[in-house]
Amino acid sequence: MEYTDSPEPEPDADEVLVYIKAAALNRVDKWVRDGWPGLKLDLPHILGSDGAGVVAGVGPGVATFQPGDRVVINTNFGCGTCEFCVAGQDNLCANWHLFGETINGTNAELVAVPERQLLRLPADFPFDQAAAAALVFQTAWHSLITRGQLRAGETVLILGAGGGVNTAAIQIAKFAGCLVYVVGSDEKKLALAQSLGADVLIDRSKEDWGKKVYQLSHKRGVDVVVDNVGAATMMTSLRAARKGGRILTVGNTAGPKFELDNRYLFGKHRSLIGSTMSTRADFAAVMGLVFAGKLRPVIDTTFPLTDVRAAHARMDNGEHFGKIVLHV
Ligand SMILES: [Zn+2]
């Protein structure tokens, strides 16, 4: 990665030129950096999915924003015209993109963004918090609330305490009125999970978390498991869910493949539910709660954009709790 000069983007008719103030890192940045079979990028490539800033200019077709407006970017990028986008389900778009993944992203001073990808920020809402919230809160909200149909009074088990999606998921599950178990491997991260509302903490470095959930739930299992790890954990997650329970996944931090014993799926009436990103309505709903202070993005550290390498090194080491933010 290099910090260098790049041509200024020219906004198309329906695009807004945003002067980025803050950009948050996500795991996808590392995946893009490492590359994967089938990923073809025009180099040099600009990373970054999350960003917030000030409108610097608008294309002639833009009606709802003008220079000086404070905005946050919805990185979940639909074409706007296919059957799914017309229904507001941009995350199902046939021509779906994520900023910074297959197209240039937010780690820059100026980015051109389609008008429909922007949400206005309240007057004094901080740019770094908006950037830190956008991707992970919509991901967790859509998974738990829309796909997972979480209901008050349910028990939710969340695997992992430190990542951005999990810190969002803990708060959303509490907001929904659930009892929240968190499995972690680090006392400090578990304590921070507790500060976000987690009710029951399980340290997997000290005890068998599958057995512990079984005991704590009086051999019933939990209603919902949030497992974004995958390979190493999915079979235990399946068994930690009650009969008829749901297992939600929005990622595979331990690799893309795992094996399941199907008896524990069909025989126990369990559902394994995948999702990624969110609908437009879910993005607006969850960001409204963030703006109102009901949900709080957790910021681990901030770095100037010039120190992007140090920021990535911190993410690679996995020591962070919550989001790493770049100030531009
Ligand atoms: Zn579409």
Short mmCIF file of C-alpha atoms and ligand atoms in Angstrom, two decimals:
data_model
loop_
_atom_site.label_atom_id
_atom_site.label_comp_id
_atom_site.label_asym_id
_atom_site.label_seq_id
_atom_site.Cartn_x
_atom_site.Cartn_y
_atom_site.Cartn_z
CA MET A 1 0.00 0.00 0.00
CA GLU A 2 1.16 3.47 -0.85
CA TYR A 3 -0.12 6.92 -0.01
CA THR A 4 0.14 8.80 -3.27
CA ASP A 5 -1.56 11.13 -5.74
CA SER A 6 -4.42 9.95 -7.91
CA PRO A 7 -6.55 11.79 -10.51
CA GLU A 8 -9.57 13.59 -9.04
CA PRO A 9 -12.79 11.71 -9.78
CA GLU A 10 -15.38 13.45 -12.00
CA PRO A 11 -18.96 12.89 -10.78
CA ASP A 12 -21.41 11.46 -13.33
CA ALA A 13 -24.85 13.07 -13.69
CA ASP A 14 -26.31 11.10 -10.76
CA GLU A 15 -23.19 11.22 -8.60
CA VAL A 16 -22.05 13.30 -5.67
CA LEU A 17 -18.42 14.22 -5.09
CA VAL A 18 -17.66 13.63 -1.40
CA TYR A 19 -14.70 15.07 0.44
CA ILE A 20 -13.96 12.18 2.82
CA LYS A 21 -13.32 13.09 6.47
CA ALA A 22 -13.23 9.59 7.96
CA ALA A 23 -12.98 6.08 6.51
CA ALA A 24 -13.25 2.87 8.54
CA LEU A 25 -11.36 -0.37 7.93
CA ASN A 26 -13.13 -3.68 7.42
CA ARG A 27 -11.89 -7.22 7.04
CA VAL A 28 -12.78 -7.05 3.34
CA ASP A 29 -9.87 -4.60 2.94
CA LYS A 30 -7.47 -7.36 3.94
CA TRP A 31 -9.13 -9.87 1.62
CA VAL A 32 -8.83 -7.45 -1.30
CA ARG A 33 -5.22 -6.73 -0.35
CA ASP A 34 -4.45 -10.46 -0.33
CA GLY A 35 -6.54 -11.10 -3.46
CA TRP A 36 -8.59 -14.19 -4.32
CA PRO A 37 -9.08 -16.32 -7.44
CA GLY A 38 -11.37 -14.43 -9.83
CA LEU A 39 -10.80 -10.96 -8.37
CA LYS A 40 -9.62 -8.75 -11.22
CA LEU A 41 -8.71 -5.18 -10.30
CA ASP A 42 -7.50 -2.24 -12.31
CA LEU A 43 -4.34 -1.24 -10.45
CA PRO A 44 -3.63 1.00 -8.69
CA HIS A 45 -6.73 0.22 -6.64
CA ILE A 46 -8.16 2.39 -3.85
CA LEU A 47 -9.31 0.41 -0.80
CA GLY A 48 -12.06 1.29 1.66
CA SER A 49 -15.76 0.41 2.04
CA ASP A 50 -16.83 2.85 4.75
CA GLY A 51 -16.66 6.61 4.59
CA ALA A 52 -18.27 9.84 5.74
CA GLY A 53 -17.60 13.41 4.75
CA VAL A 54 -18.83 16.61 3.17
CA VAL A 55 -20.36 17.09 -0.26
CA ALA A 56 -17.84 18.92 -2.47
CA GLY A 57 -19.86 18.96 -5.69
CA VAL A 58 -22.81 17.32 -7.45
CA GLY A 59 -23.58 16.03 -10.95
CA PRO A 60 -26.36 17.84 -12.90
CA GLY A 61 -28.97 15.15 -12.14
CA VAL A 62 -28.53 15.23 -8.35
CA ALA A 63 -31.54 16.72 -6.56
CA THR A 64 -31.24 15.92 -2.86
CA PHE A 65 -27.70 17.03 -1.94
CA GLN A 66 -25.70 20.19 -2.34
CA PRO A 67 -22.14 21.26 -1.52
CA GLY A 68 -21.55 21.49 2.22
CA ASP A 69 -24.00 18.70 3.18
CA ARG A 70 -22.61 16.17 5.68
CA VAL A 71 -23.11 12.58 4.49
CA VAL A 72 -22.30 8.94 5.19
CA ILE A 73 -21.81 6.39 2.41
CA ASN A 74 -23.84 3.19 2.13
CA THR A 75 -21.20 0.89 0.69
CA ASN A 76 -23.79 -1.69 -0.34
CA PHE A 77 -24.00 -0.73 -3.97
CA GLY A 78 -26.94 -1.84 -6.15
CA CYS A 79 -27.57 -0.98 -9.81
CA GLY A 80 -30.85 0.75 -8.89
CA THR A 81 -32.82 -0.76 -11.77
CA CYS A 82 -32.98 -4.57 -11.43
CA GLU A 83 -35.98 -6.33 -9.85
CA PHE A 84 -34.24 -6.52 -6.45
CA CYS A 85 -33.03 -2.89 -6.36
CA VAL A 86 -36.50 -1.65 -7.36
CA ALA A 87 -37.80 -3.55 -4.31
CA GLY A 88 -35.13 -1.93 -2.12
CA GLN A 89 -33.17 -5.17 -1.82
CA ASP A 90 -29.89 -3.77 -3.12
CA ASN A 91 -27.94 -6.52 -1.36
CA LEU A 92 -29.52 -9.05 -3.76
CA CYS A 93 -28.63 -6.99 -6.86
CA ALA A 94 -27.40 -9.02 -9.86
CA ASN A 95 -24.75 -6.35 -10.49
CA TRP A 96 -23.83 -5.81 -6.84
CA HIS A 97 -20.67 -4.01 -5.72
CA LEU A 98 -18.99 -3.01 -2.52
CA PHE A 99 -16.91 0.14 -2.38
CA GLY A 100 -13.23 -0.68 -2.27
CA GLU A 101 -13.77 -4.30 -3.31
CA THR A 102 -14.41 -4.50 -7.05
CA ILE A 103 -14.51 -0.71 -7.53
CA ASN A 104 -12.39 2.09 -6.06
CA GLY A 105 -13.17 2.89 -2.42
CA THR A 106 -13.11 5.50 0.28
CA ASN A 107 -9.43 5.69 1.31
CA ALA A 108 -9.03 8.93 -0.63
CA GLU A 109 -9.69 12.64 -0.25
CA LEU A 110 -12.36 12.72 -2.94
CA VAL A 111 -14.74 10.00 -4.09
CA ALA A 112 -17.65 10.11 -6.56
CA VAL A 113 -20.68 8.31 -5.12
CA PRO A 114 -24.13 7.72 -6.66
CA GLU A 115 -26.71 9.91 -4.92
CA ARG A 116 -28.76 6.87 -3.84
CA GLN A 117 -25.79 5.56 -1.81
CA LEU A 118 -25.74 8.54 0.55
CA LEU A 119 -27.51 9.31 3.79
CA ARG A 120 -27.53 12.76 5.38
CA LEU A 121 -25.80 13.08 8.77
CA PRO A 122 -27.34 15.01 11.68
CA ALA A 123 -25.64 18.39 12.17
CA ASP A 124 -23.21 17.43 14.91
CA PHE A 125 -22.87 13.67 14.43
CA PRO A 126 -19.13 12.78 14.24
CA PHE A 127 -17.78 11.62 10.87
CA ASP A 128 -15.63 8.88 12.42
CA GLN A 129 -18.62 7.33 14.20
CA ALA A 130 -20.72 7.43 11.04
CA ALA A 131 -17.97 5.77 9.00
CA ALA A 132 -17.40 3.18 11.74
CA ALA A 133 -21.10 2.28 11.87
CA ALA A 134 -22.22 2.03 8.26
CA LEU A 135 -21.07 -1.41 7.12
CA VAL A 136 -21.14 -3.38 10.36
CA PHE A 137 -24.43 -2.09 11.76
CA GLN A 138 -26.38 -2.68 8.56
CA THR A 139 -24.84 -6.17 8.32
CA ALA A 140 -25.72 -7.09 11.91
CA TRP A 141 -29.20 -5.51 11.76
CA HIS A 142 -30.23 -7.26 8.53
CA SER A 143 -28.93 -10.60 9.79
CA LEU A 144 -30.46 -10.47 13.29
CA ILE A 145 -33.67 -8.52 12.75
CA THR A 146 -34.76 -9.13 9.15
CA ARG A 147 -33.30 -12.53 8.33
CA GLY A 148 -33.12 -13.89 11.89
CA GLN A 149 -36.50 -12.48 13.02
CA LEU A 150 -35.15 -11.84 16.51
CA ARG A 151 -37.85 -11.39 19.15
CA ALA A 152 -37.83 -9.94 22.66
CA GLY A 153 -37.15 -12.53 25.34
CA GLU A 154 -35.04 -14.79 23.14
CA THR A 155 -31.54 -15.96 24.02
CA VAL A 156 -28.75 -15.10 21.56
CA LEU A 157 -25.24 -16.54 21.51
CA ILE A 158 -22.60 -14.43 19.73
CA LEU A 159 -19.25 -15.99 18.83
CA GLY A 160 -16.49 -13.43 19.18
CA ALA A 161 -16.35 -10.20 21.11
CA GLY A 162 -13.92 -7.97 19.29
CA GLY A 163 -14.98 -7.53 15.68
CA GLY A 164 -17.08 -4.67 14.37
CA VAL A 165 -20.05 -6.85 13.38
CA ASN A 166 -20.09 -8.59 16.76
CA THR A 167 -19.96 -5.33 18.72
CA ALA A 168 -22.95 -4.21 16.64
CA ALA A 169 -24.74 -7.55 17.07
CA ILE A 170 -24.40 -7.47 20.88
CA GLN A 171 -26.04 -4.04 21.04
CA ILE A 172 -28.78 -4.87 18.51
CA ALA A 173 -29.69 -8.08 20.36
CA LYS A 174 -29.94 -6.13 23.64
CA PHE A 175 -31.95 -3.39 21.90
CA ALA A 176 -34.33 -6.13 20.69
CA GLY A 177 -34.83 -7.29 24.30
CA CYS A 178 -32.79 -10.50 24.21
CA LEU A 179 -30.51 -12.23 26.71
CA VAL A 180 -27.04 -12.16 25.15
CA TYR A 181 -24.26 -14.74 25.60
CA VAL A 182 -20.83 -13.87 24.21
CA VAL A 183 -18.01 -16.35 23.60
CA GLY A 184 -14.53 -14.83 23.54
CA SER A 185 -10.95 -15.80 24.20
CA ASP A 186 -9.62 -12.65 25.82
CA GLU A 187 -10.62 -11.17 29.18
CA LYS A 188 -10.28 -7.61 27.99
CA LYS A 189 -12.49 -8.16 24.96
CA LEU A 190 -15.08 -10.00 27.07
CA ALA A 191 -15.14 -7.12 29.56
CA LEU A 192 -15.77 -4.69 26.73
CA ALA A 193 -18.52 -6.98 25.39
CA GLN A 194 -20.09 -6.76 28.84
CA SER A 195 -19.89 -2.96 28.72
CA LEU A 196 -21.93 -3.12 25.50
CA GLY A 197 -24.66 -5.12 27.23
CA ALA A 198 -23.60 -8.78 27.02
CA ASP A 199 -25.29 -10.69 29.89
CA VAL A 200 -23.30 -13.93 29.97
CA LEU A 201 -19.58 -14.16 29.19
CA ILE A 202 -17.87 -17.43 28.23
CA ASP A 203 -14.08 -17.56 27.94
CA ARG A 204 -13.31 -20.30 25.43
CA SER A 205 -9.63 -20.29 26.41
CA LYS A 206 -10.70 -21.59 29.84
CA GLU A 207 -13.76 -23.74 29.18
CA ASP A 208 -15.56 -25.76 26.51
CA TRP A 209 -18.02 -23.17 25.25
CA GLY A 210 -20.40 -25.69 23.70
CA LYS A 211 -20.79 -27.52 27.02
CA LYS A 212 -21.07 -24.25 28.91
CA VAL A 213 -23.96 -23.05 26.73
CA TYR A 214 -25.67 -26.42 27.22
CA GLN A 215 -25.35 -26.08 31.02
CA LEU A 216 -26.29 -22.41 31.22
CA SER A 217 -29.38 -22.93 29.06
CA HIS A 218 -30.47 -25.89 31.22
CA LYS A 219 -29.85 -28.34 28.35
CA ARG A 220 -32.22 -26.40 26.11
CA GLY A 221 -29.81 -24.48 23.87
CA VAL A 222 -30.19 -20.86 22.78
CA ASP A 223 -32.77 -19.53 20.33
CA VAL A 224 -30.24 -17.90 18.01
CA VAL A 225 -26.50 -18.35 17.37
CA VAL A 226 -24.48 -15.69 15.52
CA ASP A 227 -21.50 -17.50 13.96
CA ASN A 228 -19.30 -15.50 11.61
CA VAL A 229 -16.34 -17.82 12.11
CA GLY A 230 -17.55 -20.89 10.22
CA ALA A 231 -15.01 -23.64 9.72
CA ALA A 232 -13.87 -24.21 13.30
CA THR A 233 -17.14 -23.54 15.07
CA MET A 234 -20.20 -24.29 12.97
CA MET A 235 -20.88 -27.81 14.24
CA THR A 236 -20.69 -26.63 17.86
CA SER A 237 -22.88 -23.65 16.99
CA LEU A 238 -25.48 -25.95 15.48
CA ARG A 239 -25.59 -28.01 18.66
CA ALA A 240 -25.70 -24.90 20.85
CA ALA A 241 -29.00 -23.88 19.24
CA ARG A 242 -32.24 -25.23 20.68
CA LYS A 243 -34.55 -27.48 18.69
CA GLY A 244 -36.01 -25.20 16.01
CA GLY A 245 -33.26 -22.63 16.66
CA ARG A 246 -31.59 -20.38 14.06
CA ILE A 247 -27.89 -20.06 13.23
CA LEU A 248 -27.00 -16.78 11.53
CA THR A 249 -23.85 -16.22 9.51
CA VAL A 250 -22.59 -13.13 7.72
CA GLY A 251 -19.00 -14.24 7.24
CA ASN A 252 -16.36 -16.91 7.43
CA THR A 253 -13.33 -15.57 9.23
CA ALA A 254 -11.92 -19.12 9.62
CA GLY A 255 -12.21 -20.00 5.94
CA PRO A 256 -14.96 -20.73 3.42
CA LYS A 257 -15.68 -24.45 3.98
CA PHE A 258 -17.05 -26.53 6.82
CA GLU A 259 -18.66 -29.93 7.27
CA LEU A 260 -22.00 -30.46 9.00
CA ASP A 261 -23.68 -33.53 10.39
CA ASN A 262 -27.10 -33.06 8.82
CA ARG A 263 -28.85 -34.99 11.60
CA TYR A 264 -28.29 -31.96 13.81
CA LEU A 265 -29.89 -29.71 11.21
CA PHE A 266 -33.01 -31.42 9.87
CA GLY A 267 -33.54 -33.74 12.82
CA LYS A 268 -33.61 -30.80 15.24
CA HIS A 269 -35.62 -28.44 12.99
CA ARG A 270 -32.78 -25.92 12.94
CA SER A 271 -32.25 -23.21 10.30
CA LEU A 272 -28.91 -22.03 8.97
CA ILE A 273 -29.43 -18.49 7.65
CA GLY A 274 -26.94 -16.56 5.53
CA SER A 275 -26.98 -12.90 4.65
CA THR A 276 -24.68 -10.08 3.71
CA MET A 277 -25.11 -6.31 3.94
CA SER A 278 -28.73 -5.06 4.03
CA THR A 279 -31.73 -3.61 2.29
CA ARG A 280 -32.06 0.16 1.87
CA ALA A 281 -34.79 0.23 4.52
CA ASP A 282 -32.61 -1.65 7.02
CA PHE A 283 -29.69 0.72 6.42
CA ALA A 284 -31.89 3.76 7.06
CA ALA A 285 -33.47 2.13 10.13
CA VAL A 286 -30.26 1.11 11.85
CA MET A 287 -28.41 4.34 11.04
CA GLY A 288 -31.37 6.24 12.50
CA LEU A 289 -30.81 4.36 15.77
CA VAL A 290 -27.07 5.10 15.60
CA PHE A 291 -27.76 8.81 15.01
CA ALA A 292 -30.19 8.79 17.96
CA GLY A 293 -27.51 7.30 20.23
CA LYS A 294 -29.45 4.05 20.80
CA LEU A 295 -26.64 2.05 19.17
CA ARG A 296 -23.01 3.04 19.54
CA PRO A 297 -20.22 2.28 17.09
CA VAL A 298 -17.12 1.17 18.97
CA ILE A 299 -13.94 2.82 17.75
CA ASP A 300 -10.69 1.09 18.61
CA THR A 301 -8.13 3.52 17.22
CA THR A 302 -7.79 6.24 14.62
CA PHE A 303 -4.88 6.75 12.24
CA PRO A 304 -4.21 9.46 9.66
CA LEU A 305 -4.67 8.15 6.11
CA THR A 306 -0.92 8.58 5.61
CA ASP A 307 -0.43 5.80 8.22
CA VAL A 308 -2.71 3.32 6.43
CA ARG A 309 -0.08 0.59 6.67
CA ALA A 310 0.05 0.84 10.47
CA ALA A 311 -3.75 0.76 10.59
CA HIS A 312 -3.83 -2.44 8.53
CA ALA A 313 -1.10 -4.01 10.67
CA ARG A 314 -3.29 -3.45 13.74
CA MET A 315 -6.24 -5.12 12.02
CA ASP A 316 -4.06 -8.04 10.86
CA ASN A 317 -2.84 -8.64 14.41
CA GLY A 318 -6.43 -8.95 15.66
CA GLU A 319 -5.78 -6.93 18.79
CA HIS A 320 -8.44 -4.36 18.06
CA PHE A 321 -11.84 -4.11 19.71
CA GLY A 322 -14.29 -2.42 17.35
CA LYS A 323 -13.39 -0.28 14.39
CA ILE A 324 -10.11 1.15 13.16
CA VAL A 325 -10.74 4.52 11.53
CA LEU A 326 -8.64 6.55 9.11
CA HIS A 327 -8.83 10.33 9.29
CA VAL A 328 -8.47 11.81 5.84
ZN ZN B 1 -29.77 -4.04 -8.94
#
